[in-house]
C-alpha positions as MATLAB code, in Angstrom:
seq = 'MAEFGTVRSGAQTHSAEIDAGLRAHMNKVYGTMSVGMLITALAAWAIAGLATTTDPALAAGQMANGTMLTNFGALIYTSALRWVVMLAPLGMIFAFGAVTNRISAAGAQLFFFVFAALIGVSLSSIFIFYTSFSIVQTFLVTAIAFAGLSLWGYTTQKDISGWGSFLIMGVIGLLVAMIVNYFLQSPAMMYAISMIGVLIFAGLTAYDTQQIKSTYLAHAHHGDQEWLDKSAIHGALNLYLDFLNMFQFLLMFMGNQE';
ca = [
      35.493   93.111  159.362;
      35.872   96.527  157.829;
      38.710   95.209  155.763;
      36.545   92.460  154.516;
      33.891   94.962  153.541;
      36.432   97.079  151.692;
      37.671   94.015  149.681;
      34.158   93.053  148.800;
      33.259   96.604  147.862;
      36.402   96.745  145.649;
      35.422   93.367  143.949;
      32.049   94.547  143.232;
      33.308   97.865  141.841;
      35.738   95.836  139.530;
      32.880   93.561  138.511;
      30.763   96.493  137.616;
      33.576   98.049  135.511;
      34.055   94.802  133.672;
      30.259   94.547  132.966;
      30.152   98.127  131.741;
      33.167   97.508  129.576;
      31.669   94.335  128.083;
      28.439   96.256  127.249;
      30.587   98.925  125.522;
      32.641   96.290  123.654;
      29.544   94.468  122.385;
      27.937   97.757  121.326;
      31.161   98.393  119.318;
      31.048   94.978  117.726;
      27.346   95.408  116.756;
      27.814   99.019  115.645;
      30.779   98.187  113.459;
      28.974   95.184  111.958;
      25.862   97.232  111.248;
      27.848   99.984  109.478;
      29.529   97.285  107.322;
      26.075   95.848  106.508;
      24.848   99.243  105.393;
      27.933   99.796  103.284;
      27.362   96.344  101.660;
      23.709   97.092  100.964;
      24.296  100.525   99.558;
      27.148   99.267   97.358;
      25.247   96.350   96.061;
      22.210   98.603   95.208;
      24.288  101.274   93.513;
      26.327   98.825   91.402;
      23.125   97.047   90.322;
      21.741  100.409   89.217;
      24.841  101.290   87.179;
      25.112   97.855   85.650;
      21.591   97.581   84.273;
      19.623   99.540   81.798;
      16.068   99.463   80.307;
      17.229  101.335   77.080;
      18.222   98.903   74.378;
      20.446  101.505   72.784;
      22.679  101.455   75.912;
      22.631   97.730   76.314;
      26.111   95.985   75.828;
      25.143   92.606   77.117;
      22.365   90.506   78.759;
      22.015   88.323   81.841;
      20.441   84.913   81.778;
      17.105   86.278   82.813;
      17.053   88.872   79.959;
      18.175   91.874   82.049;
      20.039   94.235   79.820;
      23.611   95.278   80.912;
      25.435   98.502   80.441;
      29.147   98.450   79.423;
      29.968   98.483   83.138;
      27.520   95.562   83.794;
      28.910   93.574   81.082;
      32.411   94.223   82.414;
      31.734   92.996   85.960;
      29.101   90.335   85.264;
      30.150   88.702   82.040;
      33.850   89.307   81.365;
      36.811   87.690   83.121;
      36.736   90.516   85.547;
      33.743   88.878   87.223;
      36.169   86.344   88.897;
      38.197   89.207   90.374;
      34.917   90.751   91.763;
      33.937   87.370   93.303;
      37.314   86.363   94.690;
      38.725   89.697   95.894;
      36.675   89.642   99.116;
      37.726   86.053   99.871;
      41.357   87.198   99.557;
      40.716   90.036  101.976;
      39.291   87.621  104.492;
      42.490   85.549  104.450;
      44.493   88.705  104.681;
      42.575   90.179  107.548;
      44.302   88.583  110.430;
      47.852   89.336  109.121;
      46.871   92.967  108.296;
      45.261   93.794  111.575;
      48.352   92.676  113.474;
      50.506   95.385  111.716;
      48.014   98.253  111.621;
      46.106  100.370  114.068;
      42.530   99.707  115.233;
      41.419  102.574  113.057;
      43.236  101.079  110.056;
      41.646   97.711  110.709;
      38.213   99.256  110.859;
      38.804  100.969  107.518;
      39.961   97.714  106.049;
      36.732   96.052  107.197;
      34.580   98.756  105.541;
      36.486   98.350  102.347;
      35.899   94.623  102.500;
      32.234   95.319  103.102;
      32.021   97.519  100.011;
      33.660   94.842   97.861;
      31.181   92.306   99.191;
      28.492   94.698   98.034;
      29.865   94.738   94.585;
      30.119   90.932   94.468;
      26.575   90.602   95.806;
      24.944   93.255   93.577;
      23.574   90.695   91.079;
      20.992   89.646   93.600;
      19.119   92.783   92.657;
      19.070   91.438   89.048;
      17.857   87.957   89.829;
      15.550   88.605   92.757;
      12.617   90.876   93.372;
      13.285   93.851   95.698;
      10.451   92.724   97.886;
      11.917   89.245   98.416;
      15.300   90.723   99.155;
      13.872   92.996  101.867;
      11.667   90.165  103.242;
      14.563   87.828  103.438;
      16.712   90.575  105.099;
      14.130   91.167  107.692;
      13.724   87.440  108.553;
      17.505   87.126  108.752;
      17.682   90.145  110.988;
      15.151   88.742  113.454;
      16.796   85.295  113.467;
      20.278   86.698  113.876;
      19.117   88.949  116.810;
      17.600   85.914  118.596;
      20.511   83.651  118.055;
      23.030   86.211  119.100;
      21.165   87.168  122.120;
      20.995   83.543  123.069;
      24.719   83.087  122.563;
      25.496   86.166  124.733;
      23.092   85.306  127.640;
      23.257   81.438  127.738;
      25.205   79.841  130.643;
      25.926   76.889  128.513;
      29.510   76.515  127.210;
      29.086   76.103  123.381;
      32.822   76.468  122.610;
      32.788   72.789  121.503;
      30.534   73.651  118.577;
      33.410   75.445  116.818;
      35.266   72.557  115.177;
      31.989   70.786  114.214;
      30.547   73.996  112.584;
      33.837   74.710  110.726;
      33.805   71.227  109.421;
      30.202   71.854  108.227;
      31.324   74.932  106.441;
      33.954   72.987  104.583;
      31.566   70.244  103.672;
      29.105   72.941  102.523;
      31.704   74.489  100.184;
      32.468   71.038   98.716;
      28.840   70.398   98.176;
      28.386   73.767   96.383;
      31.362   73.143   94.117;
      29.955   69.739   93.235;
      26.489   71.147   92.596;
      27.990   73.971   90.386;
      28.568   71.002   87.838;
      25.455   68.971   88.669;
      23.027   71.927   88.774;
      20.694   69.903   90.947;
      17.702   71.980   92.362;
      17.044   69.377   95.046;
      20.766   69.457   96.113;
      20.723   73.239   96.133;
      17.640   73.325   98.369;
      19.360   70.954  100.777;
      22.530   73.051  100.652;
      20.539   76.182  101.434;
      18.680   74.577  104.437;
      22.051   73.181  105.856;
      23.716   76.443  105.276;
      21.153   78.261  107.320;
      21.510   75.823  110.209;
      25.275   76.002  110.168;
      25.508   79.793  110.189;
      22.722   80.052  112.701;
      24.860   77.912  115.002;
      27.836   80.040  114.167;
      26.000   83.184  115.090;
      25.407   81.914  118.711;
      28.982   80.497  118.875;
      30.737   83.582  117.687;
      28.800   85.807  119.985;
      29.714   83.687  123.003;
      33.407   83.584  121.853;
      33.466   87.547  121.559;
      32.087   87.809  125.056;
      34.545   85.148  126.425;
      37.508   86.754  124.740;
      36.703   90.192  126.126;
      36.264   88.697  129.706;
      39.572   86.878  129.370;
      41.566   89.851  128.315;
      39.780   92.971  129.799;
      42.041   92.961  132.880;
      45.123   93.536  130.762;
      44.010   97.070  129.900;
      45.241   96.945  126.346;
      42.506   99.044  124.639;
      44.093   98.875  121.216;
      44.069   95.166  121.364;
      40.404   95.248  122.585;
      39.368   97.600  119.764;
      40.911   95.244  117.191;
      39.219   92.356  118.794;
      35.936   94.117  118.397;
      36.447   94.630  114.678;
      37.489   90.940  114.312;
      34.221   89.992  116.185;
      32.238   92.309  113.895;
      33.733   90.664  110.895;
      32.785   87.169  112.103;
      29.198   88.236  112.846;
      28.882   90.092  109.606;
      29.949   86.945  107.736;
      27.413   84.793  109.815;
      24.625   87.288  108.914;
      25.578   87.597  105.286;
      25.862   83.838  104.750;
      22.531   83.177  106.556;
      20.895   85.843  104.358;
      22.116   84.345  101.085;
      21.205   80.730  102.009;
      17.716   81.974  103.100;
      17.400   84.008   99.772;
      18.015   80.852   97.871;
      14.689   79.206   98.871;
      12.796   82.293  100.136;
      13.534   84.739   97.233;
      11.268   85.282   94.273;
      13.203   85.510   91.051;
      12.553   88.302   88.477;
];
């Protein structure tokens, strides 16, 4: 009987350690994601400030809405360099998995923060086309929705792992629709794309949160802290992208243009 009590006590202690480890892991995921989001916001705001001017004597170009651009702004928004600015973050996403396998957890974290800064550069034009109030408003709405969805994904007992393939197919379909509408320039189609995009990335927020939790529980007993640290950074990247895409699609129909 005493042996049974000892075994049960040991199992409870191990379970408590796993729970504490999971909480620490999720805190690292959300903390890393939040720092990345802050870097993105600061980079976008700073670049937009450097790229625009109200002094006609300093203007070297102009955006479609009449905003005057500095030499730096003309370079990153109207020259061929704009394609590098837009596509560089995409290239880093594809490289992330391969890079994190070869570098330390600290190196992977630095890679993520550099990626977040590049995203900020590529998103900086939203400060030119949308009012600051609508950007802040949309960000707050996104933050509230994200928090609720991620909490549900973390706490639900329902297995939503089957959503993954469906949601990825939705993302691919969304990209195709956006490419088509780039040529059609249909406001109705853009509105539909933004609505569907919000729903897809809302689903991915819950799905990715549950996957981060499940991955930790499946590997925590191995005791490989370096692997778990890299896993936390990868999870932060996934949630960062979910938040960012949900924000952009919400901004498409919530944002007030300058």
